[in-house]
Coordinates of C-alpha atoms and ligand atoms in Angstrom, one line a residue:
M1 CA -20.5 -46.4 -20.1
K2 CA -18.0 -48.9 -21.6
V3 CA -14.5 -48.4 -20.2
S4 CA -11.4 -50.6 -20.0
D5 CA -11.7 -53.5 -17.7
K6 CA -8.2 -52.6 -16.2
Y7 CA -8.8 -51.5 -12.6
V8 CA -5.7 -49.2 -12.6
A9 CA -7.0 -47.2 -15.7
Q10 CA -10.4 -46.8 -14.1
L11 CA -9.0 -45.7 -10.7
L12 CA -6.6 -43.2 -12.4
A13 CA -9.4 -41.6 -14.4
E14 CA -11.6 -41.2 -11.2
I15 CA -8.8 -39.6 -9.2
M16 CA -7.7 -37.3 -12.0
L17 CA -11.3 -36.1 -12.4
A18 CA -11.7 -35.6 -8.6
K19 CA -8.5 -33.5 -8.7
G20 CA -9.6 -31.4 -11.7
I21 CA -7.4 -32.9 -14.4
K22 CA -9.6 -33.1 -17.5
E23 CA -7.3 -32.3 -20.4
I24 CA -5.4 -35.2 -21.9
V25 CA -3.3 -35.5 -25.0
F26 CA -3.0 -39.0 -26.4
S27 CA -0.5 -40.4 -28.9
P28 CA -1.7 -43.5 -30.7
G29 CA -0.5 -47.0 -29.6
S30 CA -1.8 -50.3 -28.4
R31 CA -0.2 -50.7 -25.0
N32 CA -2.0 -47.5 -23.9
A33 CA -5.4 -48.9 -25.2
P34 CA -6.7 -49.3 -21.5
L35 CA -6.1 -45.6 -21.0
I36 CA -7.6 -44.6 -24.4
N37 CA -10.6 -46.8 -23.8
T38 CA -11.2 -45.4 -20.4
F39 CA -10.6 -41.6 -20.9
A40 CA -12.1 -41.3 -24.4
A41 CA -15.3 -43.0 -23.2
R42 CA -15.9 -40.4 -20.5
P43 CA -17.4 -37.2 -21.7
D44 CA -15.9 -35.3 -18.7
F45 CA -12.4 -35.6 -20.3
D46 CA -11.2 -33.3 -23.0
C47 CA -9.1 -35.7 -25.2
S48 CA -6.9 -34.7 -28.1
T49 CA -4.7 -37.0 -30.3
I50 CA -1.3 -36.0 -31.7
V51 CA 0.8 -38.6 -33.4
D52 CA 4.3 -37.2 -32.8
E53 CA 4.9 -37.6 -29.0
R54 CA 7.5 -34.8 -29.0
S55 CA 5.0 -32.4 -30.4
A56 CA 2.2 -33.8 -28.3
A57 CA 4.1 -33.2 -25.1
F58 CA 4.9 -29.6 -26.1
F59 CA 1.3 -29.1 -27.1
A60 CA 0.2 -30.2 -23.6
L61 CA 2.9 -27.9 -22.1
G62 CA 1.4 -25.0 -23.9
M63 CA -2.1 -25.9 -22.7
A64 CA -0.8 -26.0 -19.1
A65 CA 1.2 -22.8 -19.4
Q66 CA -1.8 -21.0 -20.8
S67 CA -4.4 -22.3 -18.4
G68 CA -2.4 -22.9 -15.2
R69 CA -4.0 -26.3 -15.0
T70 CA -2.3 -29.7 -14.9
V71 CA -2.6 -31.4 -18.3
A72 CA -2.0 -35.1 -18.9
I73 CA -0.2 -36.8 -21.8
A74 CA -0.5 -40.6 -22.5
C75 CA 1.5 -42.7 -24.9
T76 CA 2.5 -46.3 -25.7
S77 CA 5.7 -48.1 -24.7
G78 CA 9.2 -48.0 -26.1
S79 CA 10.8 -45.0 -27.8
A80 CA 7.4 -43.3 -27.9
M81 CA 7.8 -42.3 -24.3
L82 CA 11.4 -41.1 -24.8
N83 CA 10.1 -38.5 -27.3
Y84 CA 8.4 -36.8 -24.3
T85 CA 11.7 -35.9 -22.8
P86 CA 12.4 -32.4 -24.2
A87 CA 9.0 -31.1 -23.1
I88 CA 9.3 -32.8 -19.7
A89 CA 12.7 -31.1 -19.2
E90 CA 11.1 -27.8 -20.2
A91 CA 8.2 -28.3 -17.9
Y92 CA 10.6 -29.1 -15.0
Y93 CA 12.7 -26.0 -15.4
Q94 CA 9.8 -23.7 -16.2
K95 CA 7.7 -25.2 -13.3
I96 CA 4.7 -26.2 -15.4
P97 CA 2.4 -29.1 -14.2
L98 CA 2.2 -32.1 -16.5
L99 CA 1.0 -35.6 -15.7
I100 CA 2.9 -38.1 -17.9
L101 CA 1.2 -41.5 -18.3
T102 CA 3.3 -44.0 -20.2
A103 CA 2.0 -47.5 -20.9
D104 CA 4.5 -50.3 -20.5
R105 CA 4.9 -54.1 -21.1
P106 CA 4.6 -56.1 -17.9
T107 CA 7.7 -55.5 -15.8
E108 CA 9.0 -59.1 -16.1
W109 CA 9.4 -58.5 -19.9
T110 CA 11.9 -55.7 -19.6
D111 CA 15.2 -56.6 -21.2
Q112 CA 13.9 -59.9 -22.4
S113 CA 14.1 -59.1 -26.2
D114 CA 10.4 -58.6 -26.4
G115 CA 9.1 -56.0 -28.9
Q116 CA 8.8 -52.3 -28.1
T117 CA 10.1 -52.8 -24.6
I118 CA 12.7 -50.5 -23.0
R119 CA 13.6 -49.6 -19.4
Q120 CA 10.8 -47.1 -18.8
R121 CA 10.7 -46.9 -15.0
D122 CA 12.4 -43.6 -13.9
A123 CA 13.4 -42.9 -17.5
F124 CA 12.9 -39.1 -16.9
R125 CA 14.5 -39.2 -13.5
N126 CA 16.7 -36.1 -14.1
F127 CA 13.9 -33.8 -15.0
I128 CA 10.9 -34.9 -13.0
S129 CA 9.1 -33.8 -9.8
G130 CA 8.0 -37.3 -9.1
S131 CA 8.4 -40.8 -10.7
Y132 CA 6.0 -43.7 -10.0
E133 CA 5.2 -47.1 -11.3
L134 CA 1.8 -48.7 -10.6
P135 CA 1.2 -52.4 -9.9
Q136 CA -0.1 -54.4 -12.9
H137 CA -2.9 -56.2 -11.2
P138 CA -3.7 -54.8 -7.8
D139 CA -5.4 -57.9 -6.7
T140 CA -5.2 -57.8 -2.9
P141 CA -6.7 -55.1 -0.6
D142 CA -3.2 -53.8 0.2
N143 CA -2.3 -53.6 -3.4
C144 CA -5.4 -51.6 -4.2
W145 CA -4.7 -49.4 -1.2
M146 CA -1.2 -48.8 -2.4
T147 CA -2.3 -48.0 -6.0
N148 CA -4.8 -45.5 -4.7
R149 CA -2.2 -43.8 -2.5
L150 CA 0.4 -43.7 -5.3
I151 CA -1.9 -42.1 -7.8
N152 CA -3.0 -39.5 -5.2
E153 CA 0.6 -38.7 -4.3
A154 CA 1.7 -38.5 -7.9
I155 CA -1.1 -36.1 -8.9
N156 CA -0.5 -33.9 -5.8
K157 CA 3.2 -33.7 -6.7
C158 CA 2.2 -32.0 -10.0
R159 CA 1.6 -28.9 -7.9
F160 CA 3.5 -29.2 -4.7
P161 CA 5.8 -27.9 -3.4
V162 CA 6.0 -26.2 -6.8
P163 CA 4.3 -27.1 -10.1
G164 CA 6.2 -29.6 -12.3
P165 CA 6.0 -32.8 -14.4
V166 CA 5.2 -36.1 -12.7
H167 CA 5.7 -39.5 -14.4
I168 CA 3.4 -42.6 -13.9
N169 CA 4.6 -45.7 -15.7
L170 CA 1.7 -48.2 -16.1
P171 CA 2.6 -51.8 -17.0
F172 CA -0.4 -53.4 -18.7
A173 CA -0.6 -57.2 -19.5
E174 CA -2.6 -58.5 -22.5
P175 CA -5.5 -58.6 -23.3
L176 CA -5.4 -54.8 -23.6
Y177 CA -8.8 -54.1 -25.2
G178 CA -11.2 -55.7 -22.7
T179 CA -14.0 -53.4 -21.6
T180 CA -16.7 -53.4 -18.9
E181 CA -19.9 -51.5 -18.3
T182 CA -19.7 -51.5 -14.5
E183 CA -19.6 -48.1 -12.8
P184 CA -16.2 -47.5 -11.2
E185 CA -16.4 -47.2 -7.4
K186 CA -15.6 -43.7 -5.9
P187 CA -12.0 -43.8 -4.9
R188 CA -10.4 -42.3 -1.7
I189 CA -9.0 -38.8 -2.4
I190 CA -6.1 -37.3 -0.5
Y191 CA -6.4 -33.6 -0.6
Q192 CA -3.4 -31.2 -0.4
P193 CA -4.4 -27.7 0.4
K194 CA -2.6 -24.7 -1.1
L195 CA 0.1 -23.1 1.1
N196 CA 0.4 -19.5 2.0
Y197 CA 4.2 -19.2 2.4
S198 CA 4.9 -16.4 4.9
I199 CA 8.1 -15.2 6.4
A200 CA 8.6 -15.1 10.2
D201 CA 8.3 -11.5 11.5
D202 CA 11.9 -11.3 12.8
D203 CA 13.4 -12.4 9.5
L204 CA 11.1 -10.1 7.5
R205 CA 12.1 -7.1 9.7
Q206 CA 15.8 -7.8 9.1
I207 CA 15.2 -8.0 5.3
A208 CA 13.3 -4.7 5.5
D209 CA 16.1 -3.1 7.5
L210 CA 18.6 -4.2 4.9
I211 CA 16.6 -2.5 2.1
N212 CA 15.8 0.6 4.1
N213 CA 19.5 1.1 4.8
T214 CA 21.0 0.3 1.4
E215 CA 21.5 2.9 -1.3
K216 CA 21.5 0.5 -4.2
V217 CA 18.9 -2.2 -4.3
M218 CA 18.1 -4.0 -7.5
L219 CA 15.1 -6.3 -8.0
L220 CA 15.4 -8.6 -11.0
A221 CA 12.4 -10.5 -12.3
G222 CA 12.8 -13.7 -14.2
Q223 CA 10.1 -15.5 -16.2
N224 CA 6.7 -15.1 -14.4
N225 CA 3.0 -15.5 -14.9
G226 CA 2.1 -12.0 -13.9
D227 CA 0.0 -11.5 -10.9
I228 CA -2.0 -8.4 -9.9
R229 CA -1.1 -8.7 -6.3
M230 CA 2.6 -9.0 -7.1
N231 CA 2.3 -6.0 -9.4
D232 CA 0.7 -3.9 -6.7
A233 CA 3.4 -4.6 -4.2
L234 CA 6.2 -4.2 -6.7
R235 CA 4.9 -0.9 -7.9
K236 CA 5.4 0.5 -4.3
I237 CA 8.8 -1.0 -3.8
S238 CA 10.2 0.0 -7.2
A239 CA 9.2 3.6 -6.7
L240 CA 11.6 3.9 -3.7
P241 CA 14.7 6.1 -4.6
Q242 CA 17.1 3.3 -3.6
C243 CA 15.4 0.6 -5.7
V244 CA 15.3 -0.3 -9.3
L245 CA 13.1 -3.1 -10.8
L246 CA 14.5 -4.8 -13.9
T247 CA 12.1 -6.8 -15.9
E248 CA 12.0 -8.7 -19.2
N249 CA 8.8 -9.0 -21.2
I250 CA 8.6 -12.7 -20.2
S251 CA 8.3 -11.5 -16.6
N252 CA 4.8 -10.4 -17.5
L253 CA 5.0 -7.5 -15.0
D254 CA 3.7 -4.0 -15.4
N255 CA 6.9 -2.0 -14.8
K256 CA 6.3 1.7 -15.3
N257 CA 8.6 2.6 -12.4
G258 CA 11.5 0.5 -13.5
V259 CA 13.6 -0.7 -16.4
A260 CA 12.1 -3.0 -19.0
C261 CA 14.8 -3.5 -21.6
I262 CA 17.9 -4.7 -19.8
D263 CA 20.2 -5.3 -22.7
K264 CA 19.5 -1.9 -24.2
L265 CA 20.2 -0.2 -20.9
L266 CA 23.4 -2.1 -20.2
S267 CA 24.7 -1.2 -23.7
V268 CA 24.1 2.5 -23.0
I269 CA 25.7 2.3 -19.6
G270 CA 28.8 0.6 -21.1
E271 CA 32.0 1.0 -19.2
S272 CA 30.6 3.0 -16.3
R273 CA 28.7 -0.1 -15.1
Q274 CA 30.3 -0.3 -11.6
A275 CA 28.3 2.8 -10.5
Y276 CA 25.1 0.8 -11.4
A277 CA 26.0 -2.3 -9.6
P278 CA 23.7 -3.0 -6.6
D279 CA 24.7 -3.7 -3.0
V280 CA 21.5 -5.8 -2.5
L281 CA 20.1 -7.9 -5.3
I282 CA 16.6 -9.5 -5.0
T283 CA 15.7 -12.0 -7.7
F284 CA 12.5 -13.9 -8.3
G285 CA 10.7 -15.9 -11.0
E286 CA 12.4 -18.3 -13.4
A287 CA 14.9 -17.8 -16.2
V288 CA 16.4 -14.5 -17.2
V289 CA 17.1 -14.1 -20.9
S290 CA 19.7 -11.3 -20.7
K291 CA 23.2 -12.7 -20.8
R292 CA 24.6 -9.2 -20.3
I293 CA 22.9 -8.8 -16.8
K294 CA 24.2 -12.2 -15.8
T295 CA 27.8 -11.2 -16.8
F296 CA 27.4 -7.8 -15.2
L297 CA 26.2 -9.2 -11.8
R298 CA 28.8 -12.0 -11.8
K299 CA 31.5 -9.4 -12.3
H300 CA 30.1 -6.8 -9.9
R301 CA 28.8 -9.2 -7.2
P302 CA 26.4 -7.6 -4.7
K303 CA 27.1 -8.0 -1.0
H304 CA 23.7 -9.6 -0.5
H305 CA 21.6 -11.6 -2.9
L306 CA 18.1 -12.7 -1.9
H307 CA 16.4 -15.2 -4.1
I308 CA 12.7 -15.8 -3.6
N309 CA 11.7 -19.3 -4.7
A310 CA 9.0 -21.7 -3.3
A311 CA 11.1 -24.7 -4.4
P312 CA 13.5 -26.1 -1.8
D313 CA 16.6 -25.6 -4.0
H314 CA 19.2 -22.8 -3.9
P315 CA 19.9 -21.5 -7.5
D316 CA 23.0 -19.3 -7.1
T317 CA 23.0 -17.8 -10.6
Y318 CA 25.1 -14.8 -9.7
Q319 CA 27.5 -16.7 -7.4
C320 CA 26.7 -14.5 -4.4
L321 CA 23.5 -16.0 -2.9
T322 CA 23.1 -15.0 0.8
H323 CA 19.4 -15.5 1.4
S324 CA 17.3 -18.4 -0.1
I325 CA 13.8 -17.4 0.7
H326 CA 11.3 -20.2 0.2
S327 CA 8.2 -18.2 -0.3
D328 CA 5.8 -17.3 -3.0
A329 CA 7.2 -14.1 -4.6
S330 CA 3.8 -12.4 -4.6
E331 CA 3.2 -13.2 -0.9
F332 CA 6.8 -12.1 0.0
F333 CA 6.5 -8.7 -1.7
N334 CA 3.1 -8.1 -0.2
Q335 CA 4.5 -8.9 3.3
L336 CA 7.5 -6.7 2.7
A337 CA 6.1 -3.6 1.1
P338 CA 4.5 -2.1 4.1
L339 CA 7.8 -2.2 6.1
L340 CA 9.9 -0.4 3.5
K341 CA 10.9 3.3 3.7
E342 CA 12.8 5.7 1.5
C343 CA 16.6 5.9 1.8
S344 CA 18.5 8.8 0.6
S345 CA 19.8 7.7 -2.8
N346 CA 19.8 8.6 -6.5
Y347 CA 20.1 5.0 -7.7
H348 CA 16.5 4.8 -9.1
Q349 CA 17.0 8.1 -10.8
Q350 CA 20.3 7.1 -12.3
W351 CA 18.8 4.1 -14.0
K352 CA 15.8 6.1 -15.3
E353 CA 18.1 8.7 -16.8
Q354 CA 19.9 5.9 -18.8
C355 CA 16.4 4.7 -19.8
T356 CA 15.7 8.0 -21.5
I357 CA 19.0 7.9 -23.4
A358 CA 18.4 4.2 -24.4
N359 CA 14.9 4.9 -25.7
R360 CA 16.0 7.9 -27.6
R361 CA 18.9 6.1 -29.3
H362 CA 16.7 3.0 -30.0
K363 CA 14.2 5.3 -31.8
E364 CA 16.9 7.1 -33.8
Y365 CA 18.5 3.9 -34.9
L366 CA 15.3 2.2 -36.0
Q367 CA 14.2 5.2 -38.0
Q368 CA 17.1 4.8 -40.4
C369 CA 17.6 1.1 -40.2
P370 CA 17.2 -1.0 -43.3
F371 CA 14.9 -4.0 -43.7
S372 CA 16.2 -6.7 -41.5
D373 CA 15.1 -9.0 -38.6
L374 CA 15.3 -6.0 -36.2
K375 CA 13.1 -3.8 -38.4
A376 CA 10.6 -6.6 -38.9
Y377 CA 10.3 -7.2 -35.2
E378 CA 9.7 -3.5 -34.6
L379 CA 6.8 -3.5 -37.1
I380 CA 5.2 -6.7 -35.8
F381 CA 5.4 -5.6 -32.1
D382 CA 4.0 -2.2 -33.1
K383 CA 1.0 -3.8 -34.8
L384 CA 0.1 -6.5 -32.2
P385 CA -3.5 -6.2 -31.3
R386 CA -4.5 -6.3 -27.6
P387 CA -5.2 -8.5 -25.8
A388 CA -2.9 -11.0 -27.4
D389 CA -0.6 -13.9 -26.3
L390 CA 2.9 -13.7 -27.7
H391 CA 5.1 -16.8 -27.9
L392 CA 8.7 -16.0 -28.6
G393 CA 10.8 -18.7 -30.0
N394 CA 14.4 -19.5 -29.2
S395 CA 16.8 -18.0 -29.3
S396 CA 16.9 -14.9 -31.5
P397 CA 13.1 -14.1 -31.3
V398 CA 13.1 -14.1 -27.5
R399 CA 16.2 -11.9 -27.5
Y400 CA 14.8 -9.5 -30.0
G401 CA 11.6 -9.4 -28.0
Q402 CA 13.6 -8.0 -25.0
L403 CA 14.7 -4.9 -27.0
F404 CA 11.1 -3.5 -27.3
E405 CA 8.8 -2.2 -24.6
H406 CA 5.6 -4.1 -25.1
P407 CA 2.3 -2.4 -24.2
E408 CA 0.0 -3.8 -21.5
G409 CA -2.4 -6.5 -22.6
I410 CA 0.2 -8.7 -24.1
R411 CA 1.0 -11.9 -22.3
H412 CA 4.5 -13.3 -23.1
F413 CA 5.5 -17.0 -23.3
A414 CA 8.8 -18.6 -24.2
N415 CA 10.4 -22.0 -23.6
R416 CA 13.2 -20.6 -21.5
G417 CA 13.3 -23.6 -19.1
T418 CA 15.8 -25.3 -21.4
S419 CA 15.8 -22.8 -24.3
G420 CA 15.3 -25.5 -27.0
I421 CA 14.3 -24.8 -30.5
D422 CA 12.5 -28.2 -30.6
G423 CA 9.0 -27.3 -29.4
C424 CA 8.3 -23.6 -29.5
L425 CA 5.7 -24.0 -32.2
S426 CA 3.9 -27.0 -30.7
T427 CA 3.8 -25.1 -27.3
A428 CA 2.2 -22.1 -29.0
A429 CA -0.3 -24.3 -30.8
G430 CA -1.3 -26.0 -27.4
A431 CA -1.6 -22.6 -25.7
A432 CA -3.8 -21.2 -28.6
H433 CA -6.0 -24.2 -28.2
L434 CA -7.1 -23.0 -24.8
S435 CA -6.7 -19.3 -25.2
P436 CA -9.5 -16.9 -26.0
N437 CA -6.9 -14.4 -27.3
L438 CA -5.1 -14.0 -30.6
T439 CA -2.0 -16.2 -30.1
V440 CA 1.0 -15.1 -32.1
A441 CA 4.1 -17.3 -32.3
I442 CA 7.3 -15.9 -33.7
V443 CA 10.0 -18.5 -34.6
G444 CA 13.1 -18.6 -36.7
D445 CA 13.3 -20.8 -39.8
L446 CA 15.4 -23.6 -38.2
S447 CA 13.0 -23.7 -35.3
F448 CA 10.0 -23.8 -37.6
F449 CA 11.3 -26.7 -39.7
Y450 CA 12.5 -28.6 -36.6
D451 CA 9.0 -28.4 -35.0
S452 CA 6.9 -28.4 -38.2
N453 CA 4.9 -31.4 -36.9
A454 CA 3.2 -28.8 -34.7
L455 CA 1.1 -28.2 -37.8
W456 CA 0.2 -31.9 -38.0
N457 CA -2.9 -32.1 -35.7
N458 CA -6.6 -31.3 -35.7
Y459 CA -6.4 -28.6 -33.1
L460 CA -4.9 -25.6 -34.7
N461 CA -7.3 -22.9 -33.6
K462 CA -8.3 -20.0 -35.7
N463 CA -6.7 -17.6 -33.2
L464 CA -3.3 -19.0 -34.0
R465 CA -0.8 -16.9 -36.1
I466 CA 2.6 -18.1 -36.9
V467 CA 5.4 -15.8 -38.0
V468 CA 8.5 -17.4 -39.4
M469 CA 11.4 -15.1 -39.5
N470 CA 13.3 -16.8 -42.4
N471 CA 16.8 -15.4 -42.5
G472 CA 18.1 -18.6 -44.2
G473 CA 19.6 -20.3 -41.2
G474 CA 20.5 -20.0 -37.6
N475 CA 21.3 -16.3 -37.5
I476 CA 22.0 -16.3 -33.8
F477 CA 25.4 -17.9 -34.8
R478 CA 26.3 -14.7 -36.7
I479 CA 25.3 -12.6 -33.7
I480 CA 27.2 -14.3 -30.9
P481 CA 31.0 -14.1 -30.8
G482 CA 32.8 -17.3 -31.9
P483 CA 31.2 -19.0 -34.9
S484 CA 32.1 -16.3 -37.4
D485 CA 35.8 -16.9 -36.6
T486 CA 35.6 -20.5 -37.7
D487 CA 35.5 -22.1 -41.2
H488 CA 32.2 -23.7 -40.4
L489 CA 29.8 -20.7 -40.0
E490 CA 27.5 -21.3 -43.0
T491 CA 27.8 -25.1 -43.3
V492 CA 27.5 -26.2 -39.7
F493 CA 26.6 -23.4 -37.2
E494 CA 24.2 -21.5 -39.4
A495 CA 23.1 -24.5 -41.5
R496 CA 22.2 -22.2 -44.4
H497 CA 19.3 -23.4 -46.6
Q498 CA 16.8 -22.2 -49.2
R499 CA 13.7 -23.8 -47.8
S500 CA 10.3 -22.2 -47.9
A501 CA 8.1 -22.3 -44.8
I502 CA 5.0 -21.5 -46.9
A503 CA 5.5 -24.5 -49.1
L504 CA 5.3 -26.7 -46.1
A505 CA 2.5 -24.8 -44.4
K506 CA 0.3 -24.9 -47.5
S507 CA 0.5 -28.7 -47.5
F508 CA -1.2 -28.5 -44.1
G509 CA -3.9 -26.3 -45.5
M510 CA -2.9 -23.1 -43.7
N511 CA -3.6 -19.5 -44.8
C512 CA -0.3 -18.2 -45.9
F513 CA 1.3 -14.7 -46.3
E514 CA 4.8 -13.9 -47.5
T515 CA 6.9 -10.8 -47.5
A516 CA 10.5 -9.8 -48.1
D517 CA 10.4 -6.0 -47.7
E518 CA 9.1 -3.4 -45.3
Q519 CA 6.3 -2.1 -47.5
T520 CA 4.7 -5.5 -48.1
L521 CA 5.0 -6.3 -44.4
L522 CA 3.2 -3.2 -43.5
E523 CA 0.4 -4.0 -45.9
V524 CA 0.1 -7.6 -44.8
L525 CA 0.2 -7.2 -41.0
P526 CA -3.2 -5.7 -40.4
R527 CA -4.9 -8.6 -42.3
F528 CA -2.6 -11.2 -40.8
L529 CA -3.1 -10.0 -37.2
N530 CA -6.8 -9.3 -37.4
P531 CA -8.3 -11.3 -34.6
A532 CA -11.5 -11.6 -36.5
A533 CA -9.8 -13.1 -39.6
E534 CA -10.1 -16.8 -40.4
G535 CA -7.0 -18.6 -39.0
P536 CA -4.8 -20.4 -38.4
A537 CA -2.4 -18.4 -40.6
L538 CA 1.3 -18.3 -41.3
L539 CA 3.4 -15.3 -42.3
E540 CA 6.9 -16.0 -43.7
I541 CA 9.2 -13.0 -43.5
R542 CA 12.3 -13.4 -45.7
T543 CA 15.3 -11.3 -44.5
D544 CA 18.9 -11.2 -45.5
G545 CA 20.8 -13.2 -42.8
P546 CA 24.2 -11.5 -43.0
R547 CA 22.6 -8.0 -43.2
S548 CA 20.3 -8.8 -40.2
A549 CA 23.3 -9.7 -38.0
K550 CA 25.1 -6.6 -39.1
V551 CA 22.1 -4.4 -38.3
L552 CA 21.8 -5.9 -34.8
N553 CA 25.5 -5.5 -34.1
N554 CA 25.4 -1.9 -35.2
Y555 CA 22.3 -1.3 -33.1
F556 CA 24.2 -2.2 -30.0
K557 CA 27.1 0.0 -31.1
Y558 CA 24.8 2.9 -31.6
L559 CA 23.2 2.3 -28.2
E560 CA 26.7 2.4 -26.7
T561 CA 28.2 5.4 -28.5
G562 CA 25.3 7.3 -30.2
R563 CA 26.9 6.6 -33.6
V564 CA 27.6 3.6 -35.9
Ligands
LIG1 C1 16.9 -28.6 -29.6 C2 17.9 -27.6 -29.8 N1 18.9 -27.9 -30.7 C3 19.9 -26.9 -30.9 C4 19.9 -25.7 -30.2 C5 20.9 -24.7 -30.5 N2 20.4 -23.5 -31.2 C6 20.0 -22.4 -30.6 S1 19.4 -21.3 -31.7 C7 19.7 -22.2 -33.0 C8 19.4 -21.7 -34.4 C9 18.0 -21.2 -34.5 O1 17.9 -20.8 -35.8 P1 16.5 -20.1 -36.2 O2 15.4 -20.8 -35.6 O3 16.5 -20.0 -37.7 O4 16.6 -18.7 -35.5 P2 17.5 -17.4 -35.8 O5 18.6 -17.4 -34.9 O6 17.9 -17.5 -37.3 O7 16.6 -16.2 -35.6 C10 20.2 -23.5 -32.6 C11 20.5 -24.6 -33.5 C12 18.8 -25.5 -29.3 N3 18.6 -24.4 -28.7 N4 17.8 -26.4 -29.2
LIG2 MG1 17.0 -18.3 -38.9

């Protein structure tokens, strides 16, 4: 086997393999030739090449989110590596493991007016779980020992204490293309066993007492991977009369006992919200999409807020945190569930009654609502086959997604770590690459054009379906309060345009579908969503932007009052 003669590249490859990192996404360059020549030569690595580093990093993020495995990305020096930044920030806030390998000029050339040379060390320091630089030529026993230790530590940090992105900057001196046939020696591996975070008995008992003696306990799930053990425990807890479990579809929890569409419910509850405010709030998982619940809880602050989070930080989202519980949420709820008892309360029942009203009004409104974004989402969600992976773009698609109860068998993804529109499509393409399921990405038109380089790679699987909800601009700015009151709504906020997503997708050789009305959409969907059909495929749905915004605003009015 002919690999790079750079010792650092060989060692890195050996330790990555020993630690189970096999997937690597390259972007082309010369400074990273030692990495390319080492990894691409070894059949045990699964290498992909994507030219645009921004897209490559999101693609890798999607692979890691889908598989749960650490995925590596590797690029050349200079601005190439800075293009990784949006996906790294997303991985950091969403807690997704990525190993970022950036090749660099020798350290002594930084800031010396040499080509393609920028300050790379610690460049991602604000959004990274660990940042390392390896020696150029580990030529003494102590240097070799240190290099080995640093690589082990960096890779371990991709998963501990919580998953996240880790950066290794690798300065390489020329010549860059030298190779060797010698078998690399087996490196020393530093193992880091998985932890079982459990709460001390005394503390657990106190938490159980609090829940057993409180009439209003709200559990609020943020973005999650879904976990059978967690579902089992939560099913028992959320059935208690004093408890209500609020989930969003990106929490990926089965929630028959609780409340699944938070914004819908809070609209129905309207002014009488105080009665629904909890005394104890238990939160877990990552981002929550619903802005209404955040406003509601910040206004009606519970006496106790327990946040379950294995990371050592204290996110105080509702400005009332009283317990920062550093545990794995599944472990915590499984420890807690057997200690809980019913308390005399109608809190659970109260929420369920509002659910019934919300679901009835939702149905009534949709039955008579004209073709618009809302109507199109209803039809798509209704026709999704199962199992399927659903990637909801920012920011309207993920918000619309929360208004519908999705059946079991659909796994939800969204880039809610930073809520960017810059990589939703590339993320979905990466996830589809490793998923056995039909993978449906729904993005807005601006998000689609922003990340259209997602189509520029050789790894678009036939299971990938892209829906572009083309409402002619950033419709979110017609929905949120503020932009409509300015003179710049269409030109700046909305950035109105006449572009066609299909015209672009055709140039990438995709199967394309188009619709601008309900009837055609209903005809197209079964063909487009057929898992056995040849993909990848793109469906462009053209809607009227101003009308879509009006339909959504009236929807919320109808939920609130029962009339438009
Ligand atoms: C990288 C980035 N730039 C800007 C924004 C701000 N932003 C949020 S939504 C949005 C418009 C999205 O428009 P589109 O994709 O067409 O979706 P729509 O709201 O029309 O459904 C913009 C510019 C962002 N979230 N991320
Ligand atoms: Mg749009």
